[in-house]
């Protein structure tokens, strides 16, 4: 028995100790609680933190050395917490040397007492709308004063038209509309589009009809008008040009504001403005070419006419002097005066006969000139309205500048 008992100072056995399942589960649970921490939610934003270990420090600033990644993140977070939420630059205050001067007291007071435009509260910047910073269309310097006044009046008239067409017409006026004044244009209806194309050229619009049109129908009718704009303007009929202008004016006034239109709808209005600008540019180019050709032809005709006139005057002077000398020698004074009266009557009759065709020619040329002028006014109106009221201000550069006629100045 004493031989079988091991000594207390003997070496330990090489066999491993047996660990029960209960001890293993306790050890694993304690290890998991120590290594895995649940992330916390940010009390301000409600966002769950991606690095749970950073929440232990709280709002305390970290001044230690960044030995590992967590320490570096903790240092960056502490620096971010120490910074203000909003950075503002100091407001420059203008100092007036002589504050007792009363030249412009109101302006100086407004400059001295400048209050902040807004304030920062609850992670948001709040400021009132400043009316003086709204975009205002400044008059173009290249336009004369008369043209600027015309554009101002045109804008006021368009605003009045828009407010008028937004009113609901009475039921009796709506019931009085005939078949020549429809109040809708269905989508994907070729027959209705052909009928509207005919009405735009043959029938004048009515205010009640325009007020009853819905927004979709207005844009569809405008697309039909835009496609036939060039053909109707170049036809040379002043009545047709006025009728097309009345339709364009009324339909643009019935359109909703640019903030209430979709992108494709604004694109249709821009297409109308671009088409009008292209037609106006072509008319200007045609006029310039015609003026250049007329100037060249007039120069050549003037040269030939002056030479022929000089020859005729030379021959006439010689024959006239010889004839007058012969008449003076043979004719008495009474016969000479009678001959002069007869010559005056023949000259007046000839002048009247020559002036009559000129008057008829001027009357014949008045209608084409009137149609061209009406077409220019129509195109200028479309470009101005689309550019000013529907956000297409780049098209305003296509408008032509009015040039005062020299004949008017001489009169």
mmCIF file of C-alpha atoms in Angstrom:
data_model
loop_
_atom_site.group_PDB
_atom_site.id
_atom_site.type_symbol
_atom_site.label_atom_id
_atom_site.label_comp_id
_atom_site.label_asym_id
_atom_site.label_seq_id
_atom_site.Cartn_x
_atom_site.Cartn_y
_atom_site.Cartn_z
ATOM 1 C CA UNK A 1 0.000 0.000 0.000
ATOM 2 C CA UNK A 2 2.623 2.585 0.802
ATOM 3 C CA UNK A 3 4.459 1.663 -2.397
ATOM 4 C CA UNK A 4 1.394 2.333 -4.574
ATOM 5 C CA UNK A 5 0.844 5.862 -3.187
ATOM 6 C CA UNK A 6 2.516 8.560 -5.287
ATOM 7 C CA UNK A 7 4.774 11.138 -3.798
ATOM 8 C CA UNK A 8 3.534 14.682 -3.513
ATOM 9 C CA UNK A 9 6.546 16.071 -5.406
ATOM 10 C CA UNK A 10 6.227 13.702 -8.344
ATOM 11 C CA UNK A 11 5.654 14.937 -11.948
ATOM 12 C CA UNK A 12 2.020 15.419 -13.159
ATOM 13 C CA UNK A 13 0.447 12.925 -15.437
ATOM 14 C CA UNK A 14 0.366 13.438 -19.220
ATOM 15 C CA UNK A 15 -3.377 12.716 -19.423
ATOM 16 C CA UNK A 16 -5.772 15.610 -20.178
ATOM 17 C CA UNK A 17 -8.437 16.562 -17.775
ATOM 18 C CA UNK A 18 -11.999 15.757 -18.773
ATOM 19 C CA UNK A 19 -14.291 18.779 -18.994
ATOM 20 C CA UNK A 20 -17.971 18.289 -18.612
ATOM 21 C CA UNK A 21 -20.589 19.798 -20.992
ATOM 22 C CA UNK A 22 -21.906 22.157 -18.348
ATOM 23 C CA UNK A 23 -18.472 23.682 -17.766
ATOM 24 C CA UNK A 24 -17.955 24.133 -21.539
ATOM 25 C CA UNK A 25 -21.270 25.938 -22.029
ATOM 26 C CA UNK A 26 -20.558 28.296 -19.128
ATOM 27 C CA UNK A 27 -17.132 29.131 -20.527
ATOM 28 C CA UNK A 28 -18.482 29.794 -24.054
ATOM 29 C CA UNK A 29 -21.282 32.040 -22.797
ATOM 30 C CA UNK A 30 -18.889 34.104 -20.710
ATOM 31 C CA UNK A 31 -16.501 34.463 -23.665
ATOM 32 C CA UNK A 32 -19.281 35.519 -26.062
ATOM 33 C CA UNK A 33 -20.552 38.159 -23.652
ATOM 34 C CA UNK A 34 -17.071 39.548 -23.296
ATOM 35 C CA UNK A 35 -16.163 39.707 -27.034
ATOM 36 C CA UNK A 36 -19.548 40.570 -28.687
ATOM 37 C CA UNK A 37 -21.267 43.805 -27.735
ATOM 38 C CA UNK A 38 -24.591 44.978 -28.993
ATOM 39 C CA UNK A 39 -24.468 48.248 -31.029
ATOM 40 C CA UNK A 40 -26.296 51.246 -29.664
ATOM 41 C CA UNK A 41 -28.740 53.524 -31.483
ATOM 42 C CA UNK A 42 -27.848 57.166 -31.967
ATOM 43 C CA UNK A 43 -30.286 59.210 -29.826
ATOM 44 C CA UNK A 44 -30.382 62.068 -32.423
ATOM 45 C CA UNK A 45 -30.533 60.288 -35.778
ATOM 46 C CA UNK A 46 -31.693 56.817 -34.678
ATOM 47 C CA UNK A 47 -28.945 55.148 -36.692
ATOM 48 C CA UNK A 48 -27.309 51.983 -35.357
ATOM 49 C CA UNK A 49 -23.553 52.258 -34.882
ATOM 50 C CA UNK A 50 -21.318 50.070 -37.045
ATOM 51 C CA UNK A 51 -18.557 49.996 -34.393
ATOM 52 C CA UNK A 52 -20.023 49.199 -30.969
ATOM 53 C CA UNK A 53 -16.751 49.797 -29.182
ATOM 54 C CA UNK A 54 -16.807 53.503 -29.993
ATOM 55 C CA UNK A 55 -19.879 54.124 -27.859
ATOM 56 C CA UNK A 56 -18.114 53.410 -24.566
ATOM 57 C CA UNK A 57 -16.318 56.741 -24.402
ATOM 58 C CA UNK A 58 -19.442 58.873 -24.618
ATOM 59 C CA UNK A 59 -18.869 62.569 -25.320
ATOM 60 C CA UNK A 60 -15.427 62.662 -23.718
ATOM 61 C CA UNK A 61 -12.588 63.975 -25.868
ATOM 62 C CA UNK A 62 -9.784 61.600 -26.726
ATOM 63 C CA UNK A 63 -6.243 62.904 -26.351
ATOM 64 C CA UNK A 64 -4.300 59.646 -26.397
ATOM 65 C CA UNK A 65 -2.246 58.059 -29.139
ATOM 66 C CA UNK A 66 -3.988 56.060 -31.877
ATOM 67 C CA UNK A 67 -2.341 52.668 -31.332
ATOM 68 C CA UNK A 68 -4.940 50.610 -33.197
ATOM 69 C CA UNK A 69 -7.878 51.138 -35.512
ATOM 70 C CA UNK A 70 -10.483 51.576 -32.806
ATOM 71 C CA UNK A 71 -8.402 54.195 -31.043
ATOM 72 C CA UNK A 72 -8.001 56.109 -34.316
ATOM 73 C CA UNK A 73 -11.744 56.066 -34.951
ATOM 74 C CA UNK A 74 -12.377 57.207 -31.394
ATOM 75 C CA UNK A 75 -9.966 60.127 -31.897
ATOM 76 C CA UNK A 76 -11.649 61.181 -35.176
ATOM 77 C CA UNK A 77 -15.081 61.014 -33.565
ATOM 78 C CA UNK A 78 -13.974 63.172 -30.658
ATOM 79 C CA UNK A 79 -12.590 65.787 -33.065
ATOM 80 C CA UNK A 80 -15.847 65.807 -35.036
ATOM 81 C CA UNK A 81 -17.885 66.263 -31.860
ATOM 82 C CA UNK A 82 -15.796 69.271 -30.885
ATOM 83 C CA UNK A 83 -16.574 71.130 -34.159
ATOM 84 C CA UNK A 84 -19.690 73.358 -34.543
ATOM 85 C CA UNK A 85 -22.604 72.145 -36.618
ATOM 86 C CA UNK A 86 -22.595 75.166 -38.972
ATOM 87 C CA UNK A 87 -19.689 77.307 -40.116
ATOM 88 C CA UNK A 88 -20.496 80.977 -40.853
ATOM 89 C CA UNK A 89 -18.250 83.727 -42.133
ATOM 90 C CA UNK A 90 -18.193 87.047 -40.288
ATOM 91 C CA UNK A 91 -20.465 89.704 -41.797
ATOM 92 C CA UNK A 92 -18.565 92.700 -43.122
ATOM 93 C CA UNK A 93 -19.973 95.862 -41.552
ATOM 94 C CA UNK A 94 -19.462 99.117 -43.412
ATOM 95 C CA UNK A 95 -18.269 101.939 -41.154
ATOM 96 C CA UNK A 96 -19.325 105.452 -42.171
ATOM 97 C CA UNK A 97 -16.895 108.213 -41.267
ATOM 98 C CA UNK A 98 -19.525 110.951 -40.899
ATOM 99 C CA UNK A 99 -22.637 109.442 -39.297
ATOM 100 C CA UNK A 100 -24.252 112.889 -38.808
ATOM 101 C CA UNK A 101 -24.687 113.498 -42.534
ATOM 102 C CA UNK A 102 -28.323 113.434 -43.643
ATOM 103 C CA UNK A 103 -27.862 113.005 -47.386
ATOM 104 C CA UNK A 104 -29.258 109.477 -47.506
ATOM 105 C CA UNK A 105 -30.447 108.559 -44.012
ATOM 106 C CA UNK A 106 -32.673 105.687 -45.071
ATOM 107 C CA UNK A 107 -30.034 104.016 -47.218
ATOM 108 C CA UNK A 108 -27.342 104.430 -44.558
ATOM 109 C CA UNK A 109 -29.627 103.026 -41.863
ATOM 110 C CA UNK A 110 -30.408 99.988 -43.964
ATOM 111 C CA UNK A 111 -26.714 99.379 -44.523
ATOM 112 C CA UNK A 112 -25.736 99.815 -40.877
ATOM 113 C CA UNK A 113 -28.529 97.707 -39.370
ATOM 114 C CA UNK A 114 -28.184 94.560 -41.401
ATOM 115 C CA UNK A 115 -29.963 91.644 -39.825
ATOM 116 C CA UNK A 116 -29.152 88.046 -40.699
ATOM 117 C CA UNK A 117 -31.203 86.564 -43.505
ATOM 118 C CA UNK A 118 -32.088 83.475 -41.469
ATOM 119 C CA UNK A 119 -31.159 81.289 -38.517
ATOM 120 C CA UNK A 120 -30.029 77.736 -37.893
ATOM 121 C CA UNK A 121 -32.167 75.635 -35.597
ATOM 122 C CA UNK A 122 -32.822 71.919 -35.173
ATOM 123 C CA UNK A 123 -30.375 70.896 -37.914
ATOM 124 C CA UNK A 124 -32.120 73.170 -40.451
ATOM 125 C CA UNK A 125 -31.492 76.651 -41.863
ATOM 126 C CA UNK A 126 -34.625 78.823 -41.915
ATOM 127 C CA UNK A 127 -34.761 82.062 -43.914
ATOM 128 C CA UNK A 128 -37.548 84.180 -45.427
ATOM 129 C CA UNK A 129 -37.934 84.612 -49.170
ATOM 130 C CA UNK A 130 -36.277 87.793 -50.377
ATOM 131 C CA UNK A 131 -38.365 89.502 -53.020
ATOM 132 C CA UNK A 132 -35.492 91.578 -54.394
ATOM 133 C CA UNK A 133 -33.554 88.442 -55.342
ATOM 134 C CA UNK A 134 -36.272 87.046 -57.579
ATOM 135 C CA UNK A 135 -35.238 86.829 -61.247
ATOM 136 C CA UNK A 136 -36.563 89.860 -63.077
ATOM 137 C CA UNK A 137 -36.221 90.200 -66.830
ATOM 138 C CA UNK A 138 -34.095 93.270 -67.407
ATOM 139 C CA UNK A 139 -34.671 95.196 -70.640
ATOM 140 C CA UNK A 140 -32.167 94.468 -73.360
ATOM 141 C CA UNK A 141 -29.918 97.419 -74.135
ATOM 142 C CA UNK A 142 -29.888 96.701 -77.859
ATOM 143 C CA UNK A 143 -33.649 97.328 -78.135
ATOM 144 C CA UNK A 144 -34.956 100.890 -78.586
ATOM 145 C CA UNK A 145 -37.260 102.431 -76.013
ATOM 146 C CA UNK A 146 -40.338 101.968 -78.192
ATOM 147 C CA UNK A 147 -39.684 98.248 -78.502
ATOM 148 C CA UNK A 148 -39.095 97.875 -74.761
ATOM 149 C CA UNK A 149 -42.390 99.657 -74.068
ATOM 150 C CA UNK A 150 -44.110 97.343 -76.523
ATOM 151 C CA UNK A 151 -42.751 94.258 -74.742
ATOM 152 C CA UNK A 152 -43.870 95.593 -71.357
ATOM 153 C CA UNK A 153 -47.369 96.202 -72.687
ATOM 154 C CA UNK A 154 -47.383 92.759 -74.298
ATOM 155 C CA UNK A 155 -46.541 91.102 -70.972
ATOM 156 C CA UNK A 156 -49.304 92.983 -69.150
ATOM 157 C CA UNK A 157 -51.826 92.111 -71.843
ATOM 158 C CA UNK A 158 -50.836 88.444 -71.665
ATOM 159 C CA UNK A 159 -51.274 88.360 -67.890
ATOM 160 C CA UNK A 160 -54.714 89.917 -68.293
ATOM 161 C CA UNK A 161 -55.601 87.345 -70.951
ATOM 162 C CA UNK A 162 -54.429 84.477 -68.746
ATOM 163 C CA UNK A 163 -56.472 85.647 -65.774
ATOM 164 C CA UNK A 164 -59.533 86.139 -67.988
ATOM 165 C CA UNK A 165 -59.342 82.676 -69.547
ATOM 166 C CA UNK A 166 -59.090 81.067 -66.108
ATOM 167 C CA UNK A 167 -62.586 82.290 -65.251
ATOM 168 C CA UNK A 168 -65.474 79.898 -65.838
ATOM 169 C CA UNK A 169 -67.774 81.210 -68.587
ATOM 170 C CA UNK A 170 -71.543 81.200 -68.034
ATOM 171 C CA UNK A 171 -73.543 78.171 -69.080
ATOM 172 C CA UNK A 172 -75.559 80.137 -71.624
ATOM 173 C CA UNK A 173 -72.384 81.204 -73.441
ATOM 174 C CA UNK A 174 -71.096 77.627 -73.498
ATOM 175 C CA UNK A 175 -74.407 76.373 -74.877
ATOM 176 C CA UNK A 176 -74.280 79.020 -77.628
ATOM 177 C CA UNK A 177 -71.095 77.528 -79.150
ATOM 178 C CA UNK A 178 -71.670 75.905 -82.528
ATOM 179 C CA UNK A 179 -69.939 73.007 -84.271
ATOM 180 C CA UNK A 180 -67.299 75.346 -85.703
ATOM 181 C CA UNK A 181 -66.007 76.070 -82.177
ATOM 182 C CA UNK A 182 -65.249 72.728 -80.471
ATOM 183 C CA UNK A 183 -63.880 72.655 -76.937
ATOM 184 C CA UNK A 184 -61.780 69.470 -77.011
ATOM 185 C CA UNK A 185 -59.346 67.499 -79.140
ATOM 186 C CA UNK A 186 -59.235 63.771 -78.360
ATOM 187 C CA UNK A 187 -55.894 62.002 -78.418
ATOM 188 C CA UNK A 188 -55.028 59.708 -81.343
ATOM 189 C CA UNK A 189 -57.959 60.851 -83.469
ATOM 190 C CA UNK A 190 -56.843 61.671 -87.039
ATOM 191 C CA UNK A 191 -60.282 62.911 -88.090
ATOM 192 C CA UNK A 192 -60.426 65.392 -85.200
ATOM 193 C CA UNK A 193 -56.909 66.619 -85.992
ATOM 194 C CA UNK A 194 -57.835 67.235 -89.631
ATOM 195 C CA UNK A 195 -60.936 69.146 -88.521
ATOM 196 C CA UNK A 196 -58.913 71.295 -86.130
ATOM 197 C CA UNK A 197 -56.350 71.974 -88.865
ATOM 198 C CA UNK A 198 -59.155 73.315 -91.053
ATOM 199 C CA UNK A 199 -60.656 75.369 -88.216
ATOM 200 C CA UNK A 200 -57.333 77.056 -87.456
ATOM 201 C CA UNK A 201 -57.256 78.443 -91.008
ATOM 202 C CA UNK A 202 -60.951 79.215 -91.551
ATOM 203 C CA UNK A 203 -62.560 80.114 -88.189
ATOM 204 C CA UNK A 204 -61.624 82.791 -85.654
ATOM 205 C CA UNK A 205 -61.357 81.697 -81.997
ATOM 206 C CA UNK A 206 -63.770 82.783 -79.278
ATOM 207 C CA UNK A 207 -62.957 83.543 -75.655
ATOM 208 C CA UNK A 208 -65.617 81.132 -74.384
ATOM 209 C CA UNK A 209 -64.198 78.360 -76.551
ATOM 210 C CA UNK A 210 -60.648 78.963 -75.318
ATOM 211 C CA UNK A 211 -61.770 79.091 -71.676
ATOM 212 C CA UNK A 212 -63.502 75.697 -72.016
ATOM 213 C CA UNK A 213 -60.494 73.922 -73.530
ATOM 214 C CA UNK A 214 -58.622 71.593 -71.180
ATOM 215 C CA UNK A 215 -54.845 71.684 -70.853
ATOM 216 C CA UNK A 216 -54.210 68.532 -72.894
ATOM 217 C CA UNK A 217 -56.388 69.744 -75.766
ATOM 218 C CA UNK A 218 -54.648 73.130 -75.736
ATOM 219 C CA UNK A 219 -51.235 71.511 -76.172
ATOM 220 C CA UNK A 220 -52.506 69.250 -78.967
ATOM 221 C CA UNK A 221 -53.979 72.203 -80.863
ATOM 222 C CA UNK A 222 -50.733 74.126 -80.373
ATOM 223 C CA UNK A 223 -48.785 71.231 -81.904
ATOM 224 C CA UNK A 224 -51.073 71.332 -84.971
ATOM 225 C CA UNK A 225 -50.593 75.100 -85.225
ATOM 226 C CA UNK A 226 -46.812 74.765 -84.936
ATOM 227 C CA UNK A 227 -46.599 72.231 -87.760
ATOM 228 C CA UNK A 228 -48.529 74.451 -90.172
ATOM 229 C CA UNK A 229 -47.032 77.750 -89.014
ATOM 230 C CA UNK A 230 -44.508 78.136 -91.837
ATOM 231 C CA UNK A 231 -47.010 77.276 -94.564
ATOM 232 C CA UNK A 232 -49.679 79.635 -93.243
ATOM 233 C CA UNK A 233 -47.288 82.555 -92.809
ATOM 234 C CA UNK A 234 -45.622 82.283 -96.211
ATOM 235 C CA UNK A 235 -48.946 82.089 -98.009
ATOM 236 C CA UNK A 236 -49.151 85.890 -98.263
ATOM 237 C CA UNK A 237 -52.730 86.151 -96.945
ATOM 238 C CA UNK A 238 -52.894 88.852 -94.226
ATOM 239 C CA UNK A 239 -56.267 87.616 -92.951
ATOM 240 C CA UNK A 240 -54.885 84.101 -92.479
ATOM 241 C CA UNK A 241 -51.840 85.457 -90.649
ATOM 242 C CA UNK A 242 -54.057 87.472 -88.288
ATOM 243 C CA UNK A 243 -56.264 84.438 -87.643
ATOM 244 C CA UNK A 244 -53.285 82.194 -86.877
ATOM 245 C CA UNK A 245 -51.917 84.901 -84.579
ATOM 246 C CA UNK A 246 -55.222 85.083 -82.704
ATOM 247 C CA UNK A 247 -55.195 81.309 -82.200
ATOM 248 C CA UNK A 248 -51.582 81.319 -80.998
ATOM 249 C CA UNK A 249 -52.256 84.221 -78.607
ATOM 250 C CA UNK A 250 -55.337 82.597 -77.116
ATOM 251 C CA UNK A 251 -53.905 79.078 -76.821
ATOM 252 C CA UNK A 252 -50.731 80.316 -75.127
ATOM 253 C CA UNK A 253 -52.867 82.304 -72.694
ATOM 254 C CA UNK A 254 -54.918 79.193 -71.891
ATOM 255 C CA UNK A 255 -51.821 77.090 -71.086
ATOM 256 C CA UNK A 256 -50.998 76.461 -67.464
ATOM 257 C CA UNK A 257 -47.967 78.034 -65.842
ATOM 258 C CA UNK A 258 -44.573 76.479 -66.429
ATOM 259 C CA UNK A 259 -44.422 75.072 -62.880
ATOM 260 C CA UNK A 260 -47.628 73.108 -63.471
ATOM 261 C CA UNK A 261 -46.527 71.572 -66.787
ATOM 262 C CA UNK A 262 -44.633 68.336 -67.290
ATOM 263 C CA UNK A 263 -41.264 68.193 -69.003
ATOM 264 C CA UNK A 264 -42.620 66.931 -72.317
ATOM 265 C CA UNK A 265 -45.316 69.623 -72.295
ATOM 266 C CA UNK A 266 -42.733 72.358 -71.795
ATOM 267 C CA UNK A 267 -40.769 70.748 -74.627
ATOM 268 C CA UNK A 268 -43.755 71.165 -76.962
ATOM 269 C CA UNK A 269 -43.952 74.870 -76.133
ATOM 270 C CA UNK A 270 -40.217 75.213 -76.674
ATOM 271 C CA UNK A 271 -40.593 73.518 -80.048
ATOM 272 C CA UNK A 272 -43.175 76.144 -81.019
ATOM 273 C CA UNK A 273 -40.804 78.946 -80.007
ATOM 274 C CA UNK A 274 -37.861 77.398 -81.875
ATOM 275 C CA UNK A 275 -39.964 76.973 -85.005
ATOM 276 C CA UNK A 276 -41.009 80.639 -84.859
ATOM 277 C CA UNK A 277 -37.378 81.707 -84.411
ATOM 278 C CA UNK A 278 -36.266 79.651 -87.433
ATOM 279 C CA UNK A 279 -39.016 81.082 -89.645
ATOM 280 C CA UNK A 280 -38.117 84.634 -88.591
ATOM 281 C CA UNK A 281 -34.442 83.981 -89.339
ATOM 282 C CA UNK A 282 -35.294 82.675 -92.815
ATOM 283 C CA UNK A 283 -37.415 85.746 -93.518
ATOM 284 C CA UNK A 284 -34.533 88.009 -92.515
ATOM 285 C CA UNK A 285 -32.082 86.125 -94.723
ATOM 286 C CA UNK A 286 -34.470 86.303 -97.684
ATOM 287 C CA UNK A 287 -34.943 90.028 -97.164
ATOM 288 C CA UNK A 288 -31.198 90.637 -96.979
ATOM 289 C CA UNK A 289 -30.597 88.725 -100.217
ATOM 290 C CA UNK A 290 -33.392 90.593 -101.984
ATOM 291 C CA UNK A 291 -32.080 93.944 -100.785
ATOM 292 C CA UNK A 292 -28.578 93.090 -102.006
ATOM 293 C CA UNK A 293 -29.891 92.074 -105.437
ATOM 294 C CA UNK A 294 -32.022 95.224 -105.710
ATOM 295 C CA UNK A 295 -29.080 97.440 -104.801
ATOM 296 C CA UNK A 296 -26.883 95.825 -107.464
ATOM 297 C CA UNK A 297 -29.618 96.123 -110.093
ATOM 298 C CA UNK A 298 -30.351 99.745 -109.187
ATOM 299 C CA UNK A 299 -26.665 100.662 -109.437
ATOM 300 C CA UNK A 300 -26.399 99.215 -112.958
ATOM 301 C CA UNK A 301 -29.701 100.814 -114.063
ATOM 302 C CA UNK A 302 -28.677 104.192 -112.674
ATOM 303 C CA UNK A 303 -25.442 104.123 -114.648
ATOM 304 C CA UNK A 304 -27.165 103.286 -117.951
ATOM 305 C CA UNK A 305 -30.010 105.701 -117.308
ATOM 306 C CA UNK A 306 -27.724 108.625 -116.568
ATOM 307 C CA UNK A 307 -25.830 108.188 -119.839
ATOM 308 C CA UNK A 308 -29.047 107.955 -121.877
ATOM 309 C CA UNK A 309 -30.505 110.963 -120.073
ATOM 310 C CA UNK A 310 -27.444 113.037 -120.838
ATOM 311 C CA UNK A 311 -27.632 112.200 -124.537
ATOM 312 C CA UNK A 312 -31.341 113.028 -124.697
ATOM 313 C CA UNK A 313 -30.841 116.296 -122.858
ATOM 314 C CA UNK A 314 -28.048 117.298 -125.220
ATOM 315 C CA UNK A 315 -30.167 116.522 -128.300
ATOM 316 C CA UNK A 316 -33.232 118.183 -126.823
ATOM 317 C CA UNK A 317 -31.379 121.353 -125.958
ATOM 318 C CA UNK A 318 -30.055 121.693 -129.514
ATOM 319 C CA UNK A 319 -33.407 121.053 -131.153
ATOM 320 C CA UNK A 320 -35.211 123.239 -128.647
ATOM 321 C CA UNK A 321 -32.991 126.209 -129.221
ATOM 322 C CA UNK A 322 -33.334 125.943 -133.012
ATOM 323 C CA UNK A 323 -37.124 125.515 -132.822
ATOM 324 C CA UNK A 324 -37.573 128.396 -130.426
ATOM 325 C CA UNK A 325 -35.517 130.681 -132.605
ATOM 326 C CA UNK A 326 -37.598 129.756 -135.656
ATOM 327 C CA UNK A 327 -40.856 130.198 -133.734
ATOM 328 C CA UNK A 328 -39.749 133.532 -132.358
ATOM 329 C CA UNK A 329 -39.023 134.737 -135.859
ATOM 330 C CA UNK A 330 -42.251 133.533 -137.506
ATOM 331 C CA UNK A 331 -44.896 133.370 -134.657
ATOM 332 C CA UNK A 332 -46.561 136.414 -133.061
ATOM 333 C CA UNK A 333 -46.930 136.839 -129.245
ATOM 334 C CA UNK A 334 -50.559 135.624 -129.065
ATOM 335 C CA UNK A 335 -49.788 132.389 -130.862
ATOM 336 C CA UNK A 336 -46.771 131.841 -128.579
ATOM 337 C CA UNK A 337 -48.874 132.086 -125.401
ATOM 338 C CA UNK A 338 -51.504 129.736 -126.820
ATOM 339 C CA UNK A 339 -48.827 127.215 -127.677
ATOM 340 C CA UNK A 340 -47.444 127.396 -124.140
ATOM 341 C CA UNK A 341 -50.899 126.777 -122.620
ATOM 342 C CA UNK A 342 -51.442 123.784 -124.876
ATOM 343 C CA UNK A 343 -48.046 122.396 -123.916
ATOM 344 C CA UNK A 344 -48.899 122.772 -120.209
ATOM 345 C CA UNK A 345 -52.189 120.925 -120.651
ATOM 346 C CA UNK A 346 -50.487 118.062 -122.473
ATOM 347 C CA UNK A 347 -47.838 117.847 -119.745
ATOM 348 C CA UNK A 348 -50.453 117.723 -116.949
ATOM 349 C CA UNK A 349 -52.432 115.018 -118.740
ATOM 350 C CA UNK A 350 -49.283 112.990 -119.200
ATOM 351 C CA UNK A 351 -48.356 113.336 -115.513
ATOM 352 C CA UNK A 352 -51.827 112.215 -114.406
ATOM 353 C CA UNK A 353 -51.728 109.200 -116.707
ATOM 354 C CA UNK A 354 -48.296 108.246 -115.371
ATOM 355 C CA UNK A 355 -49.355 108.696 -111.721
ATOM 356 C CA UNK A 356 -52.466 106.504 -111.960
ATOM 357 C CA UNK A 357 -50.585 103.202 -112.532
ATOM 358 C CA UNK A 358 -48.238 104.056 -109.657
ATOM 359 C CA UNK A 359 -51.193 104.399 -107.271
ATOM 360 C CA UNK A 360 -52.615 101.062 -108.366
ATOM 361 C CA UNK A 361 -49.214 99.443 -108.026
ATOM 362 C CA UNK A 362 -48.888 100.777 -104.476
ATOM 363 C CA UNK A 363 -52.311 99.371 -103.625
ATOM 364 C CA UNK A 364 -51.355 96.006 -105.084
ATOM 365 C CA UNK A 365 -48.094 95.978 -103.142
ATOM 366 C CA UNK A 366 -49.748 96.977 -99.862
ATOM 367 C CA UNK A 367 -51.264 93.588 -99.200
ATOM 368 C CA UNK A 368 -48.032 91.521 -99.498
ATOM 369 C CA UNK A 369 -46.173 94.047 -97.362
ATOM 370 C CA UNK A 370 -48.946 93.989 -94.773
ATOM 371 C CA UNK A 371 -48.872 90.177 -94.601
ATOM 372 C CA UNK A 372 -45.098 90.173 -94.128
ATOM 373 C CA UNK A 373 -45.367 92.739 -91.342
ATOM 374 C CA UNK A 374 -48.155 90.775 -89.673
ATOM 375 C CA UNK A 375 -46.056 87.607 -89.916
ATOM 376 C CA UNK A 376 -43.125 89.308 -88.204
ATOM 377 C CA UNK A 377 -45.348 90.580 -85.408
ATOM 378 C CA UNK A 378 -46.816 87.093 -84.943
ATOM 379 C CA UNK A 379 -43.418 85.385 -84.775
ATOM 380 C CA UNK A 380 -42.040 88.024 -82.414
ATOM 381 C CA UNK A 381 -45.055 87.576 -80.131
ATOM 382 C CA UNK A 382 -44.647 83.784 -79.999
ATOM 383 C CA UNK A 383 -40.934 84.044 -79.198
ATOM 384 C CA UNK A 384 -41.558 86.654 -76.486
ATOM 385 C CA UNK A 385 -44.365 84.756 -74.736
ATOM 386 C CA UNK A 386 -42.599 81.381 -74.841
ATOM 387 C CA UNK A 387 -39.358 82.932 -73.626
ATOM 388 C CA UNK A 388 -40.771 85.181 -70.901
ATOM 389 C CA UNK A 389 -43.525 83.017 -69.407
ATOM 390 C CA UNK A 390 -42.436 79.434 -70.100
ATOM 391 C CA UNK A 391 -38.762 79.574 -69.119
ATOM 392 C CA UNK A 392 -37.186 79.521 -72.602
ATOM 393 C CA UNK A 393 -35.250 82.777 -72.247
ATOM 394 C CA UNK A 394 -32.499 81.686 -74.638
ATOM 395 C CA UNK A 395 -34.972 82.113 -77.511
ATOM 396 C CA UNK A 396 -35.351 85.838 -76.795
ATOM 397 C CA UNK A 397 -32.082 86.536 -78.601
ATOM 398 C CA UNK A 398 -33.757 85.538 -81.882
ATOM 399 C CA UNK A 399 -36.012 88.609 -81.833
ATOM 400 C CA UNK A 400 -35.135 91.292 -84.361
ATOM 401 C CA UNK A 401 -34.405 94.878 -83.376
ATOM 402 C CA UNK A 402 -36.745 97.537 -84.653
ATOM 403 C CA UNK A 403 -35.171 99.965 -87.130
ATOM 404 C CA UNK A 404 -36.827 103.324 -87.654
ATOM 405 C CA UNK A 405 -37.815 103.972 -91.249
ATOM 406 C CA UNK A 406 -36.023 106.915 -92.869
ATOM 407 C CA UNK A 407 -39.148 107.886 -94.807
ATOM 408 C CA UNK A 408 -41.024 108.347 -91.534
ATOM 409 C CA UNK A 409 -38.258 110.608 -90.208
ATOM 410 C CA UNK A 410 -38.395 112.776 -93.331
ATOM 411 C CA UNK A 411 -42.160 113.197 -93.013
#
